[in-house]
Structures are given as C-alpha cells and as structure tokens.
Amino acid sequence: MKKIPIILLAAGQSNRMGGADKLMQLVESIPLLRRSAMTALAAAPVYAALPPAPHPRYRALDGLDVQKVEIPDATEGMNASLRGALKHIPADARAVMVLLADLPELTISDLQSVSASVEANPDNLVWRGATETGKPGHPVIFDRSLFDQLSNLTGDTGAQSVVRQHADKVHLHRLPADNALLDLDTPEDWASWLTQRRSQT
C-alpha cells in the first residue's frame, strides 16, 4: 500500500506556555518539533504546517525532507493549518494522516500501525489512535472523500466535527499506554514529563 502522507500541525501559538514555544523545547538536545518530524518522516512523507516566516520553527526543520507549508492565517487556529496543508497533499493520496507536533510519546511503530489499520479496516472513513484503554486520541487518518469537508472548516476546533459526523465510520486503533493522548501544552506538562523520563533512565 502506498504510504499515507502526514500533515504535521505545527503552526499554533503555544498560548499556554507563558511566552515560551513548546515546539522549540529541547528533548535530548533536539527541538520537539524536529523530533516529531523525524518520527513522522520514518513513517511517510510529511507536510508541516508552520506559522508565517520568518519563524524559528523553520530552522528546526532544516536538513529534513519535510515540505514546509506556510500558513498565513495561522492565528485563526488549527483549521487554517488543515486547509492550507491539504492543498499540498498529492492528488493520488487515498487518505491523509493528521498529526499534532506536541505528542512526544508517539513512535514510528504507532504511526505505522494506525496507517496499517486503514487497509485492515477498509469500510471506515476515519481511523484514529487511541489509548491502551480505548480513549480516542491521535493521530487521525481521514479518507480522501472527507477532504472537502476538512477544507471548509474554520476556527480552532480541529476536525472533531467531521469525526462526529461520521461516528459510525470511525475505527479506533489502540496504541500502548497513553501515547495517543499525552501532549505538552504548559510548562507544568513539560516539567512533569521530563521528570518522568529522567526517572525511567
């Protein structure tokens, strides 16, 4: 099966970080954005939705085979990124994976297994990662037939309205632990996660 391209959502403003940029925080000396992009690239082609240039996030992706997509209206919210990045997805893509850039526990294997679930569960329109206990999370894959709906979304609600509209066609693919949900939005989130990582090494 041809690899499902990935939209990496990285145009947000980190409003809850007290002035810091969560995607530029270092994990083992690598900005989180670059780390997330490297994970995604190992699974499929990546289209990174980014704030208007110039911005440090562009430099964080230097040297990676990522298509950088500038989102002029990024301040609108997540749906501006979806609309902008979808325009760059190849016409022959059967689906697209939408991936948040601040999910540090997601692995290459996680992304690959969610992608594989498309082939294994062909009667669905949405395939999404879930926690080990079945709580819906990320990444989320959308069938091409939903691209028009995604392209008409506005605001910062993400694609939840599209997922709800097709609730009977959603496949949940369970991933280890809380990989599908653990995100880092605040300084407290970062401190807790880094402390946990240190305790595991």
Steps between C-alpha positions, in 0.01 A plus 500: 500500500627846414592693814237739632647853514515679833395856581704609800313779677766742624357847442345558843601782730583312824263731687518297820881496527547837669690650208711197411455293183407145594612363164848647543555348847791257496467125544845341516639818336249485212205741464172315549385608152805347332464184710133466401582563134774236503259246648237582238751489212593146592138403436398707193548827307443803726336837433567732793253783555702793639437860611586782259874534437739604637459274800745281698294190420622510140862468615402211726408303187811587298657199332187284527306385194187679621282720281458821695157655451464860611159577652441877461185493715644272768364721779150380405580161647543137405257497209700760309790254513281215377369704210843626401680168522229302323565703185844339481396138547555299179191444287548122511507478882219274617503659846696737721629468854465804725762508774552751781863598551486500881436129564843383619417137576374407153746267327572403141331168573190679630465703182562200279247285682227765474576529128482122463157503664364677189569195288384263773171688555407628153132566574578807711561866415696602809772304677649634820742408772364427845646436842558151630159524669324616183476877554509676159814697422753554222605471228182517291476380140230633268383336178535715188120522473511724810759747365235747384344507846841552660576781256186688604569498875568829678619597847706302748279198566703264284321231304286371786179607324592283200583207727166537682308524174640161398503338843369173358800482266778558755749226582693533827844343496639449850859605560720431805437686826391863443714555190196622305406772750803621696571853377714781638307827508623672816826543696350267761437234235862527390640484854291194584591317181873575525503387865330177400750442218794552736355254748478237226864529395 
